[in-house]
mmCIF file of C-alpha atoms in Angstrom:
data_model
loop_
_atom_site.group_PDB
_atom_site.id
_atom_site.type_symbol
_atom_site.label_atom_id
_atom_site.label_comp_id
_atom_site.label_asym_id
_atom_site.label_seq_id
_atom_site.Cartn_x
_atom_site.Cartn_y
_atom_site.Cartn_z
ATOM 1 C CA MET A 58 -21.170 18.103 -25.629
ATOM 2 C CA ASN A 59 -22.612 14.564 -25.487
ATOM 3 C CA SER A 60 -25.969 13.809 -23.926
ATOM 4 C CA ARG A 61 -24.487 12.555 -20.698
ATOM 5 C CA THR A 62 -22.772 15.841 -19.876
ATOM 6 C CA SER A 63 -25.772 17.981 -20.852
ATOM 7 C CA ARG A 64 -28.323 16.550 -18.402
ATOM 8 C CA PRO A 65 -30.242 19.048 -16.325
ATOM 9 C CA PRO A 66 -28.415 19.704 -13.038
ATOM 10 C CA ALA A 67 -31.556 19.115 -10.964
ATOM 11 C CA ARG A 68 -31.988 15.577 -12.231
ATOM 12 C CA SER A 69 -28.308 14.796 -11.735
ATOM 13 C CA ALA A 70 -28.281 16.254 -8.235
ATOM 14 C CA SER A 71 -31.063 13.901 -7.138
ATOM 15 C CA ARG A 72 -28.970 10.788 -7.775
ATOM 16 C CA PRO A 73 -26.366 9.363 -5.378
ATOM 17 C CA LEU A 74 -22.914 10.430 -6.518
ATOM 18 C CA LEU A 75 -21.599 6.855 -6.816
ATOM 19 C CA ALA A 76 -24.618 5.973 -8.965
ATOM 20 C CA GLU A 77 -23.447 8.375 -11.651
ATOM 21 C CA ARG A 78 -22.086 6.489 -14.629
ATOM 22 C CA HIS A 79 -18.328 5.809 -14.412
ATOM 23 C CA VAL A 80 -17.871 7.545 -11.023
ATOM 24 C CA ALA A 81 -17.477 4.391 -8.889
ATOM 25 C CA ARG A 82 -15.263 2.713 -11.478
ATOM 26 C CA LEU A 83 -12.930 5.676 -11.792
ATOM 27 C CA LEU A 84 -12.711 6.190 -8.031
ATOM 28 C CA VAL A 85 -12.064 2.519 -7.162
ATOM 29 C CA GLY A 86 -9.672 2.061 -10.080
ATOM 30 C CA THR A 87 -7.649 5.122 -9.068
ATOM 31 C CA LEU A 88 -7.425 3.968 -5.456
ATOM 32 C CA ALA A 89 -6.264 0.488 -6.557
ATOM 33 C CA GLY A 90 -3.810 1.980 -9.041
ATOM 34 C CA ARG A 91 -2.311 4.184 -6.335
ATOM 35 C CA LEU A 92 -1.937 1.358 -3.769
ATOM 36 C CA PRO A 93 1.777 1.020 -4.684
ATOM 37 C CA ASN A 94 2.256 4.500 -3.181
ATOM 38 C CA GLY A 95 1.434 3.034 0.221
ATOM 39 C CA MET A 96 2.710 -0.506 -0.358
ATOM 40 C CA ALA A 97 5.994 -0.132 -2.259
ATOM 41 C CA PRO A 98 7.971 1.681 0.483
ATOM 42 C CA VAL A 99 7.101 -1.002 3.050
ATOM 43 C CA ALA A 100 7.828 -3.764 0.542
ATOM 44 C CA ILE A 101 11.205 -2.190 -0.236
ATOM 45 C CA LEU A 102 12.128 -2.039 3.448
ATOM 46 C CA LEU A 103 11.169 -5.689 4.024
ATOM 47 C CA LEU A 104 12.939 -6.827 0.856
ATOM 48 C CA ILE A 105 16.189 -5.092 1.846
ATOM 49 C CA ALA A 106 15.975 -6.582 5.333
ATOM 50 C CA GLU A 107 15.421 -10.112 3.964
ATOM 51 C CA GLN A 108 18.480 -9.769 1.716
ATOM 52 C CA GLY A 109 20.655 -8.743 4.669
ATOM 53 C CA GLY A 110 20.767 -5.038 4.014
ATOM 54 C CA SER A 111 20.681 -2.399 6.730
ATOM 55 C CA LEU A 112 17.638 -0.439 7.851
ATOM 56 C CA ALA A 113 19.451 2.737 6.839
ATOM 57 C CA ALA A 114 19.852 1.439 3.273
ATOM 58 C CA GLY A 115 16.181 0.478 3.131
ATOM 59 C CA GLY A 116 15.151 3.873 4.470
ATOM 60 C CA LEU A 117 17.288 5.620 1.861
ATOM 61 C CA LEU A 118 15.666 3.653 -0.958
ATOM 62 C CA CYS A 119 12.207 4.478 0.414
ATOM 63 C CA ALA A 120 13.070 8.154 0.584
ATOM 64 C CA LEU A 121 14.382 8.072 -3.001
ATOM 65 C CA TYR A 122 11.192 6.378 -4.176
ATOM 66 C CA GLY A 123 8.984 9.009 -2.528
ATOM 67 C CA LEU A 124 11.083 11.939 -3.748
ATOM 68 C CA ALA A 125 11.274 10.605 -7.306
ATOM 69 C CA SER A 126 7.519 10.101 -7.355
ATOM 70 C CA ALA A 127 6.943 13.697 -6.261
ATOM 71 C CA ILE A 128 9.365 15.027 -8.882
ATOM 72 C CA GLY A 129 7.906 12.963 -11.709
ATOM 73 C CA GLN A 130 4.253 13.961 -11.261
ATOM 74 C CA PRO A 131 4.436 17.527 -12.699
ATOM 75 C CA ALA A 132 6.402 16.348 -15.748
ATOM 76 C CA LEU A 133 3.902 13.572 -16.428
ATOM 77 C CA GLY A 134 1.033 16.004 -15.821
ATOM 78 C CA ARG A 135 2.445 18.345 -18.447
ATOM 79 C CA MET A 136 2.649 15.477 -20.939
ATOM 80 C CA VAL A 137 -0.968 14.530 -20.198
ATOM 81 C CA ASP A 138 -2.028 18.133 -20.836
ATOM 82 C CA ARG A 139 -0.413 17.948 -24.267
ATOM 83 C CA ARG A 140 -1.139 14.371 -25.388
ATOM 84 C CA GLY A 141 -4.122 13.161 -23.374
ATOM 85 C CA GLN A 142 -4.310 10.558 -20.638
ATOM 86 C CA THR A 143 -4.140 7.204 -22.398
ATOM 87 C CA ARG A 144 -0.691 7.032 -23.972
ATOM 88 C CA VAL A 145 1.181 8.913 -21.246
ATOM 89 C CA THR A 146 -0.351 7.080 -18.291
ATOM 90 C CA ALA A 147 -0.154 3.652 -19.962
ATOM 91 C CA ALA A 148 3.563 4.106 -20.670
ATOM 92 C CA ALA A 149 4.199 5.314 -17.122
ATOM 93 C CA VAL A 150 2.393 2.422 -15.436
ATOM 94 C CA LEU A 151 4.188 -0.148 -17.623
ATOM 95 C CA ILE A 152 7.598 1.271 -16.651
ATOM 96 C CA THR A 153 6.713 1.349 -12.949
ATOM 97 C CA THR A 154 5.316 -2.189 -13.058
ATOM 98 C CA VAL A 155 8.396 -3.621 -14.757
ATOM 99 C CA CYS A 156 10.750 -1.913 -12.267
ATOM 100 C CA LEU A 157 8.824 -3.224 -9.247
ATOM 101 C CA LEU A 158 8.628 -6.743 -10.704
ATOM 102 C CA VAL A 159 12.379 -6.877 -11.408
ATOM 103 C CA LEU A 160 13.453 -5.520 -8.007
ATOM 104 C CA PRO A 161 12.928 -8.794 -6.022
ATOM 105 C CA TYR A 162 15.140 -10.692 -8.489
ATOM 106 C CA ILE A 163 18.315 -8.657 -7.874
ATOM 107 C CA ASP A 164 20.568 -8.728 -4.848
ATOM 108 C CA THR A 165 20.264 -5.166 -3.565
ATOM 109 C CA VAL A 166 23.260 -5.642 -1.255
ATOM 110 C CA LEU A 167 25.615 -6.767 -4.035
ATOM 111 C CA HIS A 168 24.169 -4.398 -6.677
ATOM 112 C CA PRO A 169 23.125 -1.246 -4.814
ATOM 113 C CA ALA A 170 23.446 1.011 -7.882
ATOM 114 C CA LEU A 171 21.045 -1.168 -9.868
ATOM 115 C CA ALA A 172 18.599 -1.173 -6.952
ATOM 116 C CA VAL A 173 18.768 2.622 -6.703
ATOM 117 C CA GLY A 174 18.211 2.943 -10.447
ATOM 118 C CA LEU A 175 15.132 0.689 -10.412
ATOM 119 C CA VAL A 176 13.623 2.418 -7.374
ATOM 120 C CA VAL A 177 14.205 5.920 -8.765
ATOM 121 C CA LEU A 178 12.813 4.965 -12.199
ATOM 122 C CA ALA A 179 9.767 3.364 -10.578
ATOM 123 C CA GLY A 180 9.167 6.557 -8.599
ATOM 124 C CA LEU A 181 9.685 8.922 -11.545
ATOM 125 C CA SER A 182 7.237 6.928 -13.672
ATOM 126 C CA THR A 183 4.521 6.665 -11.014
ATOM 127 C CA PRO A 184 1.391 7.126 -13.157
ATOM 128 C CA PRO A 185 -0.408 10.461 -12.522
ATOM 129 C CA LEU A 186 -3.702 8.742 -11.713
ATOM 130 C CA GLU A 187 -4.688 11.195 -8.977
ATOM 131 C CA ALA A 188 -4.165 14.264 -11.194
ATOM 132 C CA ASN A 189 -5.920 12.503 -14.069
ATOM 133 C CA LEU A 190 -8.943 11.766 -11.911
ATOM 134 C CA ARG A 191 -9.203 15.397 -10.793
ATOM 135 C CA ALA A 192 -9.193 16.431 -14.458
ATOM 136 C CA LEU A 193 -11.857 13.847 -15.330
ATOM 137 C CA TRP A 194 -14.335 15.175 -12.762
ATOM 138 C CA GLY A 195 -14.564 18.408 -14.745
ATOM 139 C CA ALA A 196 -15.505 16.558 -17.945
ATOM 140 C CA LEU A 197 -17.738 13.962 -16.283
ATOM 141 C CA LEU A 198 -19.667 16.119 -13.800
ATOM 142 C CA PRO A 199 -20.584 19.505 -15.309
ATOM 143 C CA ASP A 200 -22.545 20.621 -12.234
ATOM 144 C CA PRO A 201 -20.076 22.467 -9.924
ATOM 145 C CA GLU A 202 -21.641 21.147 -6.708
ATOM 146 C CA ARG A 203 -21.529 17.536 -7.910
ATOM 147 C CA ARG A 204 -17.952 18.059 -8.990
ATOM 148 C CA ARG A 205 -17.035 19.500 -5.576
ATOM 149 C CA ALA A 206 -18.713 16.540 -3.836
ATOM 150 C CA ALA A 207 -16.813 14.071 -6.021
ATOM 151 C CA LEU A 208 -13.546 15.863 -5.333
ATOM 152 C CA ALA A 209 -14.203 15.801 -1.582
ATOM 153 C CA LEU A 210 -15.043 12.081 -1.620
ATOM 154 C CA ASP A 211 -12.019 11.376 -3.790
ATOM 155 C CA THR A 212 -9.693 13.354 -1.500
ATOM 156 C CA GLY A 213 -11.053 11.779 1.672
ATOM 157 C CA ALA A 214 -10.738 8.269 0.271
ATOM 158 C CA GLN A 215 -7.048 8.705 -0.652
ATOM 159 C CA GLY A 216 -6.071 8.041 2.965
ATOM 160 C CA LEU A 217 -7.352 4.478 2.631
ATOM 161 C CA ILE A 218 -4.299 3.763 0.477
ATOM 162 C CA TYR A 219 -2.077 4.210 3.521
ATOM 163 C CA VAL A 220 -4.470 2.375 5.839
ATOM 164 C CA ALA A 221 -4.908 -0.748 3.703
ATOM 165 C CA GLY A 222 -1.563 -0.843 1.856
ATOM 166 C CA PRO A 223 1.081 -1.334 4.592
ATOM 167 C CA PRO A 224 -0.837 -4.039 6.519
ATOM 168 C CA LEU A 225 -1.435 -5.931 3.264
ATOM 169 C CA VAL A 226 2.294 -5.875 2.494
ATOM 170 C CA ALA A 227 3.117 -7.013 6.041
ATOM 171 C CA LEU A 228 0.659 -9.915 5.766
ATOM 172 C CA LEU A 229 1.906 -11.034 2.347
ATOM 173 C CA SER A 230 5.517 -10.787 3.493
ATOM 174 C CA ALA A 231 4.865 -12.830 6.609
ATOM 175 C CA VAL A 232 3.090 -15.582 4.673
ATOM 176 C CA HIS A 233 4.867 -15.644 1.305
ATOM 177 C CA GLY A 234 7.910 -13.354 1.620
ATOM 178 C CA PRO A 235 8.702 -9.770 0.550
ATOM 179 C CA GLY A 236 9.235 -10.807 -3.082
ATOM 180 C CA VAL A 237 5.620 -11.922 -3.397
ATOM 181 C CA ALA A 238 4.491 -8.771 -1.621
ATOM 182 C CA MET A 239 6.353 -6.645 -4.183
ATOM 183 C CA THR A 240 4.846 -8.651 -7.049
ATOM 184 C CA VAL A 241 1.332 -8.177 -5.706
ATOM 185 C CA THR A 242 2.038 -4.466 -5.250
ATOM 186 C CA ALA A 243 3.011 -4.138 -8.916
ATOM 187 C CA ALA A 244 0.016 -6.217 -10.053
ATOM 188 C CA LEU A 245 -2.481 -4.126 -8.083
ATOM 189 C CA GLY A 246 -1.067 -0.912 -9.524
ATOM 190 C CA LEU A 247 -1.316 -2.283 -13.062
ATOM 191 C CA LEU A 248 -4.859 -3.598 -12.503
ATOM 192 C CA GLY A 249 -6.092 -0.288 -11.066
ATOM 193 C CA ALA A 250 -4.522 1.788 -13.831
ATOM 194 C CA THR A 251 -5.986 -0.527 -16.476
ATOM 195 C CA THR A 252 -9.440 -0.143 -14.915
ATOM 196 C CA VAL A 253 -9.205 3.627 -15.231
ATOM 197 C CA LEU A 254 -7.538 3.808 -18.640
ATOM 198 C CA SER A 255 -10.038 1.402 -20.200
ATOM 199 C CA ALA A 256 -13.003 3.504 -19.003
ATOM 200 C CA ALA A 257 -14.656 5.613 -21.677
ATOM 201 C CA PRO A 258 -14.121 9.018 -19.957
ATOM 202 C CA SER A 259 -10.349 8.470 -19.674
ATOM 203 C CA ARG A 260 -10.006 7.166 -23.242
ATOM 204 C CA ALA A 261 -12.033 10.111 -24.589
ATOM 205 C CA TRP A 262 -10.486 12.849 -22.472
ATOM 206 C CA LEU A 263 -8.389 15.494 -24.198
ATOM 207 C CA PRO A 264 -7.152 18.803 -22.852
ATOM 208 C CA ALA A 265 -8.920 21.983 -23.870
ATOM 209 C CA VAL A 266 -7.805 23.101 -27.324
ATOM 210 C CA VAL A 267 -6.353 26.467 -26.355
ATOM 211 C CA ALA A 268 -2.995 28.172 -26.602
ATOM 212 C CA ARG A 269 -0.889 27.020 -23.651
ATOM 213 C CA ALA A 270 -0.377 29.885 -21.192
ATOM 214 C CA GLY A 271 2.504 30.367 -18.803
ATOM 215 C CA GLY A 272 5.278 29.360 -21.203
ATOM 216 C CA PHE A 273 7.929 26.993 -19.878
ATOM 217 C CA LEU A 274 6.865 27.571 -16.262
ATOM 218 C CA GLY A 275 3.287 26.480 -16.940
ATOM 219 C CA PRO A 276 1.160 26.884 -13.800
ATOM 220 C CA LEU A 277 4.200 28.098 -11.853
ATOM 221 C CA HIS A 278 3.938 31.307 -13.849
ATOM 222 C CA HIS A 279 1.020 32.280 -11.565
ATOM 223 C CA GLY A 280 2.403 33.799 -8.343
ATOM 224 C CA GLY A 281 -0.659 32.802 -6.323
ATOM 225 C CA LEU A 282 -0.286 29.161 -7.346
ATOM 226 C CA ARG A 283 3.383 29.165 -6.352
ATOM 227 C CA LEU A 284 2.390 30.321 -2.885
ATOM 228 C CA LEU A 285 -0.420 27.767 -2.744
ATOM 229 C CA PHE A 286 1.997 24.952 -3.570
ATOM 230 C CA LEU A 287 4.342 26.221 -0.851
ATOM 231 C CA ALA A 288 1.451 26.304 1.625
ATOM 232 C CA VAL A 289 0.292 22.724 0.972
ATOM 233 C CA GLY A 290 3.885 21.637 1.456
ATOM 234 C CA GLY A 291 3.196 22.526 5.102
ATOM 235 C CA VAL A 292 0.266 20.097 5.051
ATOM 236 C CA GLY A 293 2.560 17.360 3.770
ATOM 237 C CA PHE A 294 5.135 18.272 6.443
ATOM 238 C CA ALA A 295 2.453 17.807 9.117
ATOM 239 C CA LEU A 296 1.450 14.404 7.756
ATOM 240 C CA GLY A 297 5.033 13.161 7.388
ATOM 241 C CA SER A 298 6.107 14.219 10.865
ATOM 242 C CA MET A 299 2.888 12.799 12.314
ATOM 243 C CA ASN A 300 3.839 9.308 11.070
ATOM 244 C CA VAL A 301 7.171 9.482 12.899
ATOM 245 C CA TRP A 302 5.473 10.891 15.993
ATOM 246 C CA ALA A 303 3.132 7.879 15.932
ATOM 247 C CA VAL A 304 6.110 5.506 15.944
ATOM 248 C CA ALA A 305 7.696 7.481 18.805
ATOM 249 C CA MET A 306 4.433 7.241 20.771
ATOM 250 C CA ALA A 307 4.327 3.489 20.185
ATOM 251 C CA ASP A 308 7.897 3.105 21.484
ATOM 252 C CA ARG A 309 7.317 5.354 24.471
ATOM 253 C CA HIS A 310 4.217 3.456 25.622
ATOM 254 C CA GLY A 311 5.340 -0.006 24.537
ATOM 255 C CA MET A 312 2.319 -0.365 22.205
ATOM 256 C CA THR A 313 3.483 -1.281 18.682
ATOM 257 C CA LEU A 314 -0.094 -1.091 17.437
ATOM 258 C CA LEU A 315 -0.124 2.681 17.966
ATOM 259 C CA SER A 316 2.217 3.229 15.008
ATOM 260 C CA GLY A 317 -0.598 2.058 12.745
ATOM 261 C CA LEU A 318 -3.629 3.174 14.747
ATOM 262 C CA ILE A 319 -2.692 6.869 14.863
ATOM 263 C CA PRO A 320 -2.263 7.298 11.062
ATOM 264 C CA ALA A 321 -5.398 5.203 10.543
ATOM 265 C CA ALA A 322 -7.372 7.528 12.832
ATOM 266 C CA LEU A 323 -6.309 10.540 10.777
ATOM 267 C CA SER A 324 -7.273 8.757 7.527
ATOM 268 C CA ILE A 325 -10.679 7.775 8.897
ATOM 269 C CA GLY A 326 -11.237 11.345 10.060
ATOM 270 C CA SER A 327 -10.303 12.529 6.574
ATOM 271 C CA LEU A 328 -12.814 10.169 4.961
ATOM 272 C CA VAL A 329 -15.601 11.271 7.319
ATOM 273 C CA GLY A 330 -14.663 14.911 6.733
ATOM 274 C CA GLY A 331 -14.833 14.371 2.985
ATOM 275 C CA ILE A 332 -18.311 12.925 3.184
ATOM 276 C CA LEU A 333 -19.534 15.774 5.404
ATOM 277 C CA TYR A 334 -17.847 18.449 3.300
ATOM 278 C CA GLY A 335 -19.342 17.116 0.069
ATOM 279 C CA ARG A 336 -22.907 16.797 1.362
ATOM 280 C CA ARG A 337 -23.740 20.496 1.637
ATOM 281 C CA ARG A 338 -22.926 23.879 0.149
ATOM 282 C CA TRP A 339 -20.409 26.084 1.929
ATOM 283 C CA PRO A 340 -20.396 29.885 1.771
ATOM 284 C CA GLY A 341 -17.622 31.875 0.112
ATOM 285 C CA ARG A 342 -15.225 31.193 -2.704
ATOM 286 C CA PRO A 343 -12.778 28.278 -2.624
ATOM 287 C CA SER A 344 -9.943 30.641 -1.635
ATOM 288 C CA SER A 345 -11.910 31.783 1.448
ATOM 289 C CA GLN A 346 -12.819 28.204 2.333
ATOM 290 C CA LEU A 347 -9.129 27.336 1.925
ATOM 291 C CA VAL A 348 -8.042 29.797 4.628
ATOM 292 C CA THR A 349 -10.858 28.736 6.980
ATOM 293 C CA ALA A 350 -10.002 25.058 6.582
ATOM 294 C CA ALA A 351 -6.300 25.795 7.168
ATOM 295 C CA LEU A 352 -7.165 27.644 10.388
ATOM 296 C CA LEU A 353 -9.263 24.721 11.669
ATOM 297 C CA PHE A 354 -6.612 22.204 10.558
ATOM 298 C CA ALA A 355 -3.930 24.080 12.531
ATOM 299 C CA ALA A 356 -6.135 24.419 15.613
ATOM 300 C CA ALA A 357 -6.967 20.702 15.561
ATOM 301 C CA TRP A 358 -3.329 19.785 16.280
ATOM 302 C CA VAL A 359 -3.288 21.680 19.593
ATOM 303 C CA PRO A 360 -4.709 18.828 21.762
ATOM 304 C CA LEU A 361 -1.926 16.533 20.592
ATOM 305 C CA ASN A 362 0.657 18.844 22.163
ATOM 306 C CA LEU A 363 -0.897 18.456 25.637
ATOM 307 C CA ALA A 364 0.826 15.093 26.239
ATOM 308 C CA PRO A 365 -2.302 12.898 25.855
ATOM 309 C CA GLY A 366 -2.256 9.192 26.628
ATOM 310 C CA PRO A 367 -2.302 6.530 23.898
ATOM 311 C CA LEU A 368 -6.073 6.254 23.522
ATOM 312 C CA ALA A 369 -6.638 10.006 23.727
ATOM 313 C CA ALA A 370 -3.860 10.634 21.203
ATOM 314 C CA THR A 371 -5.468 8.210 18.757
ATOM 315 C CA ALA A 372 -8.860 9.887 19.143
ATOM 316 C CA PHE A 373 -7.425 13.424 18.911
ATOM 317 C CA THR A 374 -5.562 12.555 15.685
ATOM 318 C CA ALA A 375 -8.906 12.141 13.928
ATOM 319 C CA LEU A 376 -9.609 15.875 14.461
ATOM 320 C CA PRO A 377 -7.047 17.194 11.942
ATOM 321 C CA GLY A 378 -8.338 14.555 9.525
ATOM 322 C CA LEU A 379 -11.836 16.059 9.671
ATOM 323 C CA PHE A 380 -10.502 19.347 8.258
ATOM 324 C CA LEU A 381 -7.780 17.885 6.040
ATOM 325 C CA THR A 382 -10.177 16.977 3.231
ATOM 326 C CA ALA A 383 -11.799 20.415 3.207
ATOM 327 C CA LEU A 384 -8.340 22.004 3.062
ATOM 328 C CA VAL A 385 -7.053 19.828 0.217
ATOM 329 C CA THR A 386 -10.327 19.973 -1.726
ATOM 330 C CA SER A 387 -10.390 23.769 -1.500
ATOM 331 C CA ALA A 388 -6.785 23.827 -2.694
ATOM 332 C CA PHE A 389 -7.694 21.764 -5.755
ATOM 333 C CA LEU A 390 -10.701 23.977 -6.496
ATOM 334 C CA THR A 391 -8.458 27.038 -6.222
ATOM 335 C CA VAL A 392 -5.998 25.446 -8.642
ATOM 336 C CA ASP A 393 -8.906 24.656 -10.943
ATOM 337 C CA ALA A 394 -9.862 28.342 -11.029
ATOM 338 C CA LEU A 395 -6.370 29.861 -11.286
ATOM 339 C CA ALA A 396 -4.383 27.448 -13.473
ATOM 340 C CA PRO A 397 -3.567 28.901 -16.907
ATOM 341 C CA ALA A 398 -5.568 27.270 -19.692
ATOM 342 C CA GLY A 399 -4.018 24.062 -20.971
ATOM 343 C CA THR A 400 -2.022 23.416 -17.760
ATOM 344 C CA ARG A 401 -4.664 22.053 -15.422
ATOM 345 C CA THR A 402 -3.419 18.464 -15.060
ATOM 346 C CA GLU A 403 0.127 19.714 -14.533
ATOM 347 C CA ALA A 404 -1.138 22.165 -11.892
ATOM 348 C CA TYR A 405 -2.921 19.336 -10.060
ATOM 349 C CA ALA A 406 0.290 17.323 -10.234
ATOM 350 C CA TRP A 407 2.326 20.205 -8.759
ATOM 351 C CA LEU A 408 -0.108 20.347 -5.843
ATOM 352 C CA ILE A 409 0.246 16.606 -5.285
ATOM 353 C CA ALA A 410 4.047 16.867 -5.589
ATOM 354 C CA ALA A 411 4.126 19.720 -3.061
ATOM 355 C CA VAL A 412 2.307 17.577 -0.490
ATOM 356 C CA GLY A 413 4.650 14.644 -1.178
ATOM 357 C CA THR A 414 7.785 16.761 -0.908
ATOM 358 C CA GLY A 415 6.590 18.300 2.350
ATOM 359 C CA GLN A 416 5.797 14.839 3.659
ATOM 360 C CA ALA A 417 9.326 13.646 2.905
ATOM 361 C CA ALA A 418 10.794 16.699 4.636
ATOM 362 C CA GLY A 419 8.573 16.225 7.679
ATOM 363 C CA THR A 420 9.502 12.560 7.937
ATOM 364 C CA ALA A 421 13.223 13.353 7.693
ATOM 365 C CA LEU A 422 13.200 16.129 10.286
ATOM 366 C CA ALA A 423 10.960 14.233 12.689
ATOM 367 C CA GLY A 424 13.306 11.255 12.416
ATOM 368 C CA VAL A 425 16.235 13.427 13.480
ATOM 369 C CA LEU A 426 14.270 14.874 16.412
ATOM 370 C CA SER A 427 12.443 11.695 17.355
ATOM 371 C CA THR A 428 14.294 11.363 20.674
ATOM 372 C CA GLY A 429 13.550 14.912 21.789
ATOM 373 C CA PRO A 430 10.436 16.544 23.220
ATOM 374 C CA THR A 431 9.601 18.531 20.096
ATOM 375 C CA THR A 432 8.266 15.684 17.923
ATOM 376 C CA ALA A 433 4.601 16.260 18.774
ATOM 377 C CA ALA A 434 4.939 19.948 17.894
ATOM 378 C CA LEU A 435 6.198 19.308 14.352
ATOM 379 C CA PRO A 436 2.807 18.453 12.782
ATOM 380 C CA ALA A 437 1.337 21.604 14.343
ATOM 381 C CA ALA A 438 4.281 23.631 13.023
ATOM 382 C CA GLY A 439 3.616 22.405 9.489
ATOM 383 C CA ALA A 440 -0.077 23.279 9.770
ATOM 384 C CA VAL A 441 0.691 26.735 11.153
ATOM 385 C CA ALA A 442 3.182 27.356 8.344
ATOM 386 C CA CYS A 443 0.501 26.441 5.824
ATOM 387 C CA LEU A 444 -1.930 28.875 7.433
ATOM 388 C CA GLY A 445 0.649 31.668 7.528
ATOM 389 C CA VAL A 446 1.460 31.374 3.821
ATOM 390 C CA LEU A 447 -2.236 31.293 2.887
ATOM 391 C CA LEU A 448 -3.005 34.378 4.977
ATOM 392 C CA GLY A 449 -0.191 36.259 3.258
ATOM 393 C CA ALA A 450 -1.370 35.117 -0.176
ATOM 394 C CA ARG A 451 -5.119 35.758 0.206
ATOM 395 C CA ARG A 452 -5.305 38.475 -2.447
ATOM 396 C CA ARG A 453 -3.285 36.528 -4.966
ATOM 397 C CA LEU A 454 -5.447 33.440 -4.402
ATOM 398 C CA ALA A 455 -8.760 35.262 -4.941
ATOM 399 C CA THR A 456 -10.519 33.117 -7.516
ATOM 400 C CA PRO A 457 -12.350 34.644 -10.483
ATOM 401 C CA GLY A 458 -16.033 34.072 -10.823
ATOM 402 C CA LYS A 459 -15.866 33.068 -14.474
ATOM 403 C CA PRO A 460 -15.132 29.386 -15.220
ATOM 404 C CA ARG A 461 -12.130 28.480 -17.331
ATOM 405 C CA PRO A 462 -11.971 25.943 -20.233
ATOM 406 C CA ARG A 463 -11.875 22.309 -19.123
ATOM 407 C CA GLY A 464 -10.797 19.025 -20.635
ATOM 408 C CA GLN A 465 -13.070 17.818 -23.408
ATOM 409 C CA HIS A 466 -14.166 14.553 -24.958
ATOM 410 C CA ARG A 467 -13.255 13.736 -28.528
ATOM 411 C CA ARG A 468 -16.928 13.314 -29.436
ATOM 412 C CA ALA A 469 -17.689 16.767 -28.047
ATOM 413 C CA GLN A 470 -14.864 18.248 -30.127
ATOM 414 C CA ALA A 471 -15.966 16.422 -33.267
ATOM 415 C CA HIS A 472 -19.558 17.575 -32.754
ATOM 416 C CA ALA A 473 -18.408 21.179 -32.350
ATOM 417 C CA ALA A 474 -16.285 20.937 -35.495
ATOM 418 C CA HIS A 475 -19.207 19.455 -37.448
ATOM 419 C CA ARG A 476 -21.467 22.276 -36.366
#
């Protein structure tokens, strides 16, 4: 191991997390690189509308983009596990950038098949920056508590993508048009990915040199992980249906601002929860913390089903956010402990894909039921489903006490070979 990863834990623990070398750069670069996840769907909708297309066509393209992104992450994660981060992620971000840059220059109404192809390819090639970052924490922060704190901060900050991204697209579209908004979206994604990929930890990262376990199924070979991915799909379902519920609330009360304020409140709660969760030790193994966080996450949706007013609904939505980060962080730590050796990045990507797929399903179902009285109950139903699956899978999710091999740096491998 190099000198940076062999520092005494006590000395490292005394420093602010963001003061650790590379931590701030990797975190900010990943957030910037993932901004297209929050910006591209809105830019696609506005672009279709400007070209005279229907809202239904724009919604279909957005759904295809989100679904393709969720499908592509595990495949890209598997490639990263085999070839390292640099080549795979660089190729993915270049393909995505080109697709998003070309999209404003075609008439999506006259050439719908070409538009669908570009959107789907852009989604499939969405760079696995989030999964990469989770893998880098293991190589960069050897102390488990520092790694857990970084993971919590990282998870809590992800919501900022969906707070800052859509308003930025709306502003750029209003001033310069949707084409410029799409161009800026692509440029920000490329800039963020370049910031991460040019950092020394990402360039030096390689997967652990071990025989790949799990065969073709990879991490899906582990029954506990399959159930965990199913459970976090319920979390995604809650988040997706909550966005539609926010729009329904805005229409019902004649307050357009609510459609943005309610998701923003959940994201802010998630960020605060991440900071609080990462600042202290919590008893029990990650699998036990996972069930506890899921229970609190489900309970936090109850006040929203009591027909609160606009201001109360906005405030109450921050409550699930407080426990969302603990839930997702515990899920990642459980994956970290249970994933077969040599499949960790792919396992992280499956977890991310499960949340994205559940989010798409929640958005679709909530859209169908948006005129009925059950919309507010859908986020709670997703959270309860998550809790139910986790309770049934507790034994299979019990994490071992012994750490598993992690990604390495080339210098560490060369030093070991020399010795």
